[in-house]
PDB file of C-alpha atoms and ligand atoms in Angstrom:
ATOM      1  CA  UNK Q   1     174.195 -35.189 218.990  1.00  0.00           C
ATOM      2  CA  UNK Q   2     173.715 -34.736 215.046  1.00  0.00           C
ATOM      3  CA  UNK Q   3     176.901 -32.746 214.690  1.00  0.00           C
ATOM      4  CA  UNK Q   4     178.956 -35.546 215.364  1.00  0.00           C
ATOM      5  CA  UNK Q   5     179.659 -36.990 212.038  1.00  0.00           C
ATOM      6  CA  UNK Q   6     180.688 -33.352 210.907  1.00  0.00           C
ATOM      7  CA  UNK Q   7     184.192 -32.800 209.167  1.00  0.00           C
ATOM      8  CA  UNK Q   8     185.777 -29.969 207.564  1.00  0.00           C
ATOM      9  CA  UNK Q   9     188.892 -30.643 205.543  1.00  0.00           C
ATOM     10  CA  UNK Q  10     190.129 -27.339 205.404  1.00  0.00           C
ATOM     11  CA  UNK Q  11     190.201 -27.124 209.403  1.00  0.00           C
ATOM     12  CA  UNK Q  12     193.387 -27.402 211.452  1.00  0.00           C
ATOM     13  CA  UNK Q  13     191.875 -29.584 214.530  1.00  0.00           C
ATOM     14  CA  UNK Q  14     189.759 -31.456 212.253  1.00  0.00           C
ATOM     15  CA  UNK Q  15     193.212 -32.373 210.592  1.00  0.00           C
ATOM     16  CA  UNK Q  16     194.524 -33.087 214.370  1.00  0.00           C
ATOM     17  CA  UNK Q  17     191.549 -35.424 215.325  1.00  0.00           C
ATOM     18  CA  UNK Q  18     191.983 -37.747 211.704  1.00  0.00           C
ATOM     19  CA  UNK Q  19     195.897 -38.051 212.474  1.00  0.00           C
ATOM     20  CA  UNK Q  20     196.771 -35.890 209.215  1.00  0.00           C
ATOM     21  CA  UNK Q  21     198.661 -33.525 211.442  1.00  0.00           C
ATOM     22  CA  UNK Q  22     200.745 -34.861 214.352  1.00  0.00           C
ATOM     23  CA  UNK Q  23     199.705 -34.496 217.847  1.00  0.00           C
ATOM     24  CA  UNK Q  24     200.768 -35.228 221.380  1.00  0.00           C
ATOM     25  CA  UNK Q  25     197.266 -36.568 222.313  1.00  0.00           C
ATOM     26  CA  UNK Q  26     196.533 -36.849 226.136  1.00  0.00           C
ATOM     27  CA  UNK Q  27     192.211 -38.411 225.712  1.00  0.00           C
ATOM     28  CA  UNK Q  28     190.513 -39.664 222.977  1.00  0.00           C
ATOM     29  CA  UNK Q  29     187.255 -41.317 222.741  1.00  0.00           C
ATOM     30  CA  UNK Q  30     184.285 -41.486 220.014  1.00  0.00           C
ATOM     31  CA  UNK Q  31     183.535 -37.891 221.039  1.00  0.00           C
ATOM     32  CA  UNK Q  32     186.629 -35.762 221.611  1.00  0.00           C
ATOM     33  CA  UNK Q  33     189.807 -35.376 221.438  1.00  0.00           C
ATOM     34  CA  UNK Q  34     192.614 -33.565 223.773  1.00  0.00           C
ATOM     35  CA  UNK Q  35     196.320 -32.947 223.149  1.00  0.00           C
ATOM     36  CA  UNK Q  36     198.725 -30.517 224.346  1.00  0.00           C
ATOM     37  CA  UNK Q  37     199.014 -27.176 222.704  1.00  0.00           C
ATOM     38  CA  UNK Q  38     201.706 -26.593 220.491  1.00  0.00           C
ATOM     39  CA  UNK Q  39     202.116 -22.690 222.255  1.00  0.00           C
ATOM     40  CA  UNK Q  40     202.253 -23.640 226.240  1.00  0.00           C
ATOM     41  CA  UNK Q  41     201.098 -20.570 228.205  1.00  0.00           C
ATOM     42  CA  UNK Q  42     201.047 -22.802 231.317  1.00  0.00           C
ATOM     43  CA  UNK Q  43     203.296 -25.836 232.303  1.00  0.00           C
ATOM     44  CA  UNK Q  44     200.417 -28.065 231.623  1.00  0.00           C
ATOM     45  CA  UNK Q  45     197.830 -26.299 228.613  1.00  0.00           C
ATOM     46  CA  UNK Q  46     195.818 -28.964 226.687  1.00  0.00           C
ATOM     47  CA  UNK Q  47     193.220 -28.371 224.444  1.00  0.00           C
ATOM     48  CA  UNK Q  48     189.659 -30.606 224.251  1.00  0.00           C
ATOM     49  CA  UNK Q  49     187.849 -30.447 221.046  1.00  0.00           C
ATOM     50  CA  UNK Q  50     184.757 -32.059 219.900  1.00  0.00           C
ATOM     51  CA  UNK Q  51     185.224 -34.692 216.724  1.00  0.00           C
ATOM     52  CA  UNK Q  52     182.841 -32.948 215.300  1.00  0.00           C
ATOM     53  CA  UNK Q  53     183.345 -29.779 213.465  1.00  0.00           C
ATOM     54  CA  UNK Q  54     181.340 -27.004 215.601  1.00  0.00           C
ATOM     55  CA  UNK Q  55     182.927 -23.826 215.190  1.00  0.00           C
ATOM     56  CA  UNK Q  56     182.912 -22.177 218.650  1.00  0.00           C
ATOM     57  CA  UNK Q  57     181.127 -21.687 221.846  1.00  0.00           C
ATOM     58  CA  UNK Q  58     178.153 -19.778 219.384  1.00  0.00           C
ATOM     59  CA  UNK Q  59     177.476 -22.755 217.813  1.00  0.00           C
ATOM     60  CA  UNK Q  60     176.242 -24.634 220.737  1.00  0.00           C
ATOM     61  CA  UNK Q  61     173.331 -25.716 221.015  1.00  0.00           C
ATOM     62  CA  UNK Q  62     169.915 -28.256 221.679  1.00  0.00           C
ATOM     63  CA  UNK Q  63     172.117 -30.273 219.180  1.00  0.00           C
ATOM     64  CA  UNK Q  64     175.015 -30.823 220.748  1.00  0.00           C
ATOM     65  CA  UNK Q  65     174.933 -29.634 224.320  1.00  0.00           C
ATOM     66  CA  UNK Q  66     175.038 -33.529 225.842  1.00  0.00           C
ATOM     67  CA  UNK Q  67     178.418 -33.454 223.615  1.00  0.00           C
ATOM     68  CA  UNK Q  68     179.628 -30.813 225.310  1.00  0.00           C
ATOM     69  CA  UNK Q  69     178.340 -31.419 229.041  1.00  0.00           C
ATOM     70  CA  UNK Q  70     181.132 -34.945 228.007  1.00  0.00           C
ATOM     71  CA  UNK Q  71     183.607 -32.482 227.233  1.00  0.00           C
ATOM     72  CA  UNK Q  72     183.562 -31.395 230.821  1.00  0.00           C
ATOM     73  CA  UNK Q  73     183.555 -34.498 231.996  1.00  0.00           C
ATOM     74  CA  UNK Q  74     186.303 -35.228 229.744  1.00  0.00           C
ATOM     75  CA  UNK Q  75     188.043 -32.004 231.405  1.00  0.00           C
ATOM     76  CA  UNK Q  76     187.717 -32.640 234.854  1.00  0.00           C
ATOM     77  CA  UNK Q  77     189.190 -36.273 234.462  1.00  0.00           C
ATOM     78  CA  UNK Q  78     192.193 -34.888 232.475  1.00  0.00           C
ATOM     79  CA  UNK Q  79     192.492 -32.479 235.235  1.00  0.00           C
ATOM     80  CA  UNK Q  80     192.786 -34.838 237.469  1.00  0.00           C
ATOM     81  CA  UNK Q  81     195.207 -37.348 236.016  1.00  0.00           C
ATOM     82  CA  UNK Q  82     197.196 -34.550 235.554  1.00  0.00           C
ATOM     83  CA  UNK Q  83     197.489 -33.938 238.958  1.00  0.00           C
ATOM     84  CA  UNK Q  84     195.835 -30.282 238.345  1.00  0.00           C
ATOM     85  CA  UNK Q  85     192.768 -30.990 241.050  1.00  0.00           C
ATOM     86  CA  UNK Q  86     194.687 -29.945 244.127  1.00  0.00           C
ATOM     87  CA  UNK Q  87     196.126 -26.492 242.706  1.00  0.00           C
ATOM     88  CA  UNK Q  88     192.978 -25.674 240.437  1.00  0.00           C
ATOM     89  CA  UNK Q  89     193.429 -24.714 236.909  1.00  0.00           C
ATOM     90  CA  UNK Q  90     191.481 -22.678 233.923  1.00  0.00           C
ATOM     91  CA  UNK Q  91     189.186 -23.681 231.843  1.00  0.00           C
ATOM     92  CA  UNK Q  92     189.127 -21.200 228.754  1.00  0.00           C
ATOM     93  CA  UNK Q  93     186.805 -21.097 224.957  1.00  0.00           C
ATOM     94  CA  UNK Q  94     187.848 -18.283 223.482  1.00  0.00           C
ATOM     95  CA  UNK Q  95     184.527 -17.260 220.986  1.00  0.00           C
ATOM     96  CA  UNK Q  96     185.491 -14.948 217.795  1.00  0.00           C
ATOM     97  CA  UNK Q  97     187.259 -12.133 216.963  1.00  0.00           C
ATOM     98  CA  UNK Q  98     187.280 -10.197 220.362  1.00  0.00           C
ATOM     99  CA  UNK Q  99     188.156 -12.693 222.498  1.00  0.00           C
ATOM    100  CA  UNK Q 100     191.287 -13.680 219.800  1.00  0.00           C
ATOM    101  CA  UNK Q 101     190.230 -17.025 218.798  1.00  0.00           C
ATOM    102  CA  UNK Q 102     192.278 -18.331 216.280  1.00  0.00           C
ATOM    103  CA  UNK Q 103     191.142 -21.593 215.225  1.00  0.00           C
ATOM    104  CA  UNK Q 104     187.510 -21.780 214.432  1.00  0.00           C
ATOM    105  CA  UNK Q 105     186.632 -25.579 215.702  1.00  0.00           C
ATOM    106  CA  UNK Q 106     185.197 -25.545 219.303  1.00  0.00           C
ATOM    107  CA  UNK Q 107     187.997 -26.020 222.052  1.00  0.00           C
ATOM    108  CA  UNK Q 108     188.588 -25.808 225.915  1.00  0.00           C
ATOM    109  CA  UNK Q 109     191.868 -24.798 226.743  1.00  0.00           C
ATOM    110  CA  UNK Q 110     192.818 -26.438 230.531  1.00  0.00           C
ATOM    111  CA  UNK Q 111     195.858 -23.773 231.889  1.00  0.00           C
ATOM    112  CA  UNK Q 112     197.249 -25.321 234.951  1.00  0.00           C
ATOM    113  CA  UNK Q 113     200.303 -25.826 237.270  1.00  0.00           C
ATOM    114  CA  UNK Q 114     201.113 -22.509 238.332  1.00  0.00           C
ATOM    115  CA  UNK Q 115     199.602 -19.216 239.957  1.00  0.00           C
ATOM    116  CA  UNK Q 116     197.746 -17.308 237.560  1.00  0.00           C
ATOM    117  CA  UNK Q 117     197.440 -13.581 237.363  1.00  0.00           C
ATOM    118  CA  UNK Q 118     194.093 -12.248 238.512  1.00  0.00           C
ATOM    119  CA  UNK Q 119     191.614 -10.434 235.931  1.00  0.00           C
ATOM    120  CA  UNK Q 120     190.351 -11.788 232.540  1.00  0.00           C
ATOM    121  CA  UNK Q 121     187.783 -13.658 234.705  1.00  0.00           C
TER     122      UNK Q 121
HETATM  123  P1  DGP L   1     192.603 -20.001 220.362  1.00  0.00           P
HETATM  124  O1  DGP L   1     193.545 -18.843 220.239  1.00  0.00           O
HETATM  125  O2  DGP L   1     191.747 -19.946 221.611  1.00  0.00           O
HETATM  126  O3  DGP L   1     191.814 -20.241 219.085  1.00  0.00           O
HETATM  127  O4  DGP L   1     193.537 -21.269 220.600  1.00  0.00           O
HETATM  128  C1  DGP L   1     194.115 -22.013 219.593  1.00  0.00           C
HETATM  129  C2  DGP L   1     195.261 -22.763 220.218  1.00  0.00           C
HETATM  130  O5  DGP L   1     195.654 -23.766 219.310  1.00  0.00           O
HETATM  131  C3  DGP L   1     196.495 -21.920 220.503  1.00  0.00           C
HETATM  132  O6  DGP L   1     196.729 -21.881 221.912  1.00  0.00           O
HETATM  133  C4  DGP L   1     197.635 -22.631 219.796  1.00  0.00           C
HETATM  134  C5  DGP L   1     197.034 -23.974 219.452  1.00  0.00           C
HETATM  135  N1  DGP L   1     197.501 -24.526 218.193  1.00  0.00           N
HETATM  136  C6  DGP L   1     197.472 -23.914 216.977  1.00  0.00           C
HETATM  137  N2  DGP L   1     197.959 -24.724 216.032  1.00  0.00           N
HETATM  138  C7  DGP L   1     198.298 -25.890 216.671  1.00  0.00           C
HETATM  139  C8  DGP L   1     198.868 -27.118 216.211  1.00  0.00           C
HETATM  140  O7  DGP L   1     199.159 -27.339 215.032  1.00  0.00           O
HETATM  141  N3  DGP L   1     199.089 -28.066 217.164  1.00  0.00           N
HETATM  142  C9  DGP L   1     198.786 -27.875 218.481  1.00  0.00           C
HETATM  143  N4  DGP L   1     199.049 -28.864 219.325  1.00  0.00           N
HETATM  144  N5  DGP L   1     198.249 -26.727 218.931  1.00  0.00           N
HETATM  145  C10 DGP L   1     198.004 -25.759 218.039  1.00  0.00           C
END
């Protein structure tokens, strides 16, 4: 897990995580972070992100992949206590340009609480 200790001050979730931008957190612990996002496109949408600064789904690696095999922990306990297990929900990393990712530190969105739409996966 050597990316752990990374920061980058110019990042928006890295900002999130240190407290320097407010947050309606949901988990925390010495290896992520989850909150709700600020644009819901689901009556429950929270994002998990890594403390450290990894910069998307391409970045993963022999390095960090025990942090991220946490992060779904993390996600499936969220889930839960948010009473998403029964219905099912999304899990969603949107990586680069194509796929419209917006925010270049690692994140899962968890989309839950209603029927979907089919497609997209
Ligand atoms: P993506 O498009 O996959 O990179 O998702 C980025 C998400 O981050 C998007 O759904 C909106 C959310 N977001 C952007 N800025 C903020 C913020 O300042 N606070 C919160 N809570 N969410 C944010």
């Amino acid at each position: 897990m050597s990316d752990v200790l990374n920061f980058d001050e110019t990042c928006l979730f890295c900002k999130i995580i240190k407290g320097d931008i407010p947050s309606a957190k949901v988990y925390e612990d010495a290896l992520c972070y989850a909150f709700r996002d600020i644009n819901p496109q689901a009556p429950t949408h929270i994002l998990v992100v890594p403390k450290a600064h990894i910069r998307s789904v391409a970045e993963i690696s022999a390095n960090n992949e025990a942090l991220v095999g946490h992060m779904f922990t993390v996600i499936a306990k969220i889930a839960r206590e948010e009473g998403l297990e029964e219905g099912g929900y999304r899990v969603v990393s949107n990586c680069g340009p194509d796929a419209c990712q917006s925010v270049p530190h690692l994140h899962f969105h968890i989309l839950g609480g209603a029927k979907m739409a089919e497609g997209m996966a």
